[in-house]
Short mmCIF file of C-alpha atoms in Angstrom, two decimals:
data_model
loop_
_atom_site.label_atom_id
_atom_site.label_comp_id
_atom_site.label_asym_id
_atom_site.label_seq_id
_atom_site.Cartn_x
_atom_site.Cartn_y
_atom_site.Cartn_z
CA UNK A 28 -20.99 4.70 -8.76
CA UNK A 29 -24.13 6.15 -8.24
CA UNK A 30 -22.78 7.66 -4.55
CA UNK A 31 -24.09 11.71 -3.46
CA UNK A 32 -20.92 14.25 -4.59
CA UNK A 33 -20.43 14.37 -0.80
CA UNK A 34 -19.81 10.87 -0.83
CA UNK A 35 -17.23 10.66 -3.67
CA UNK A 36 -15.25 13.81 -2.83
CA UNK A 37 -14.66 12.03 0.96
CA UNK A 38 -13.56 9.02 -0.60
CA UNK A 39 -11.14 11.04 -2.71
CA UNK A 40 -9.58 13.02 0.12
CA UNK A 41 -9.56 9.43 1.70
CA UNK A 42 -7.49 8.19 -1.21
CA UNK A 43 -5.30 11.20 -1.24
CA UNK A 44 -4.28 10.81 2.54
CA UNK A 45 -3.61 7.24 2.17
CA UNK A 46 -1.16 8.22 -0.81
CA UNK A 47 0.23 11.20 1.39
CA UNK A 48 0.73 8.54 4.19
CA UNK A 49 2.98 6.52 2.13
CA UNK A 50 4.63 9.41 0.84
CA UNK A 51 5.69 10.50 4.23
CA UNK A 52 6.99 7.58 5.80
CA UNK A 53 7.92 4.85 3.19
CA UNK A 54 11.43 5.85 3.81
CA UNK A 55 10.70 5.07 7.64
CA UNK A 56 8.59 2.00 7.00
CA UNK A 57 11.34 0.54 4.82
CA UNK A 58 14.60 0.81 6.85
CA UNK A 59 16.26 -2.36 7.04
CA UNK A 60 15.80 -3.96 10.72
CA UNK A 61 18.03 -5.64 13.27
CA UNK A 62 16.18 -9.24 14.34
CA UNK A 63 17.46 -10.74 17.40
CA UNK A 64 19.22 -13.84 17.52
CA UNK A 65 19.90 -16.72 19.94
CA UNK A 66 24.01 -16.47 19.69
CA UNK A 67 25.03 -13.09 18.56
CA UNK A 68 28.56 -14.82 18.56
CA UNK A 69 27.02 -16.96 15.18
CA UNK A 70 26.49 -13.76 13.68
CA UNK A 71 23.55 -11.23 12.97
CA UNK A 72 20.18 -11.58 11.35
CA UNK A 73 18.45 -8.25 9.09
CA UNK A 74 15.11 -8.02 7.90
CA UNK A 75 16.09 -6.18 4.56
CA UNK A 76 12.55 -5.00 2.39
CA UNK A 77 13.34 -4.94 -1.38
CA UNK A 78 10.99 -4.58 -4.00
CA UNK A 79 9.05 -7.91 -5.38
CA UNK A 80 8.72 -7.02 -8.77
CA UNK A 81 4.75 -6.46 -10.65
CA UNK A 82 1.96 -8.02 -8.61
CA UNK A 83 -0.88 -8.32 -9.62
CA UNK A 84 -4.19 -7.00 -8.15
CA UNK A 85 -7.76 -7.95 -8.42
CA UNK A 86 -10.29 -5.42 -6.17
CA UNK A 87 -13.61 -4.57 -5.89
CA UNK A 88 -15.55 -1.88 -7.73
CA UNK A 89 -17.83 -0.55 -4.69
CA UNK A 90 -15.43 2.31 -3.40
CA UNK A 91 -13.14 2.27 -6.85
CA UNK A 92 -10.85 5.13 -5.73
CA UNK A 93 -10.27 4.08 -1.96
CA UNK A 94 -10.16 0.26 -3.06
CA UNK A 95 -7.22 0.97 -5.55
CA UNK A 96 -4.98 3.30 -3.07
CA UNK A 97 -4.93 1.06 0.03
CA UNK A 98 -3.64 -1.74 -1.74
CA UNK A 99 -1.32 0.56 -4.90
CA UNK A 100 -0.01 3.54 -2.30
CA UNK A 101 2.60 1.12 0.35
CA UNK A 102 3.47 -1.07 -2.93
CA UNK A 103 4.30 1.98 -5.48
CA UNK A 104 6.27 3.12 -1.96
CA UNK A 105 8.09 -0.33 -1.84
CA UNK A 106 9.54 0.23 -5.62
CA UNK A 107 6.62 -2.86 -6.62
CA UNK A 108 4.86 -2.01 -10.41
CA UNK A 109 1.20 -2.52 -9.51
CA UNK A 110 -1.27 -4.64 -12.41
CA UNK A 111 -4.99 -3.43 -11.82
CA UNK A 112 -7.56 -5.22 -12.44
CA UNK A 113 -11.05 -5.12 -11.14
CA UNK A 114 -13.13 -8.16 -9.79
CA UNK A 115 -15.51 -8.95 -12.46
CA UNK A 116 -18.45 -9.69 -10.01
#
């Protein structure tokens, strides 16, 4: 990408944090949650996360590494299968 080795090897440990983030805490991040509701006597409401399935994305090319983990790292976390593909422009 034409960036100083300085400049790539921060973006990489960049990458690798974000990845290590999501590692860490997707259990956390994913625990089902209690929502409140006007008449607990009607019952309760849950906010359940469950995996969506492939998704597709489209990023840019400038930072190729970072661009690719913030958007892959929390959906690989969530159970989602990640399509990559990058912008053409």
């Amino acid at each position: 990408m034409g960036k100083l080795l300085s400049e790539a090897k921060a973006e990489v440990e960049l990458s690798a944090a974000i990845f290590d983030y999501y590692a860490r805490h997707a259990e956390a991040l994913l625990q089902p949650e209690r929502l409140p509701v006007a008449d607990p006597a009607e019952g309760e409401a849950m906010l359940v996360y469950e995996p969506l399935g492939v998704l597709l994305c489209v990023e840019p090319w400038n930072f190729p590494y970072y661009q690719i983990a913030r958007i892959i790292a929390p959906q690989l976390s969530a159970g989602n299968t990640m399509l990559l593909k990058h912008a053409s422009n």
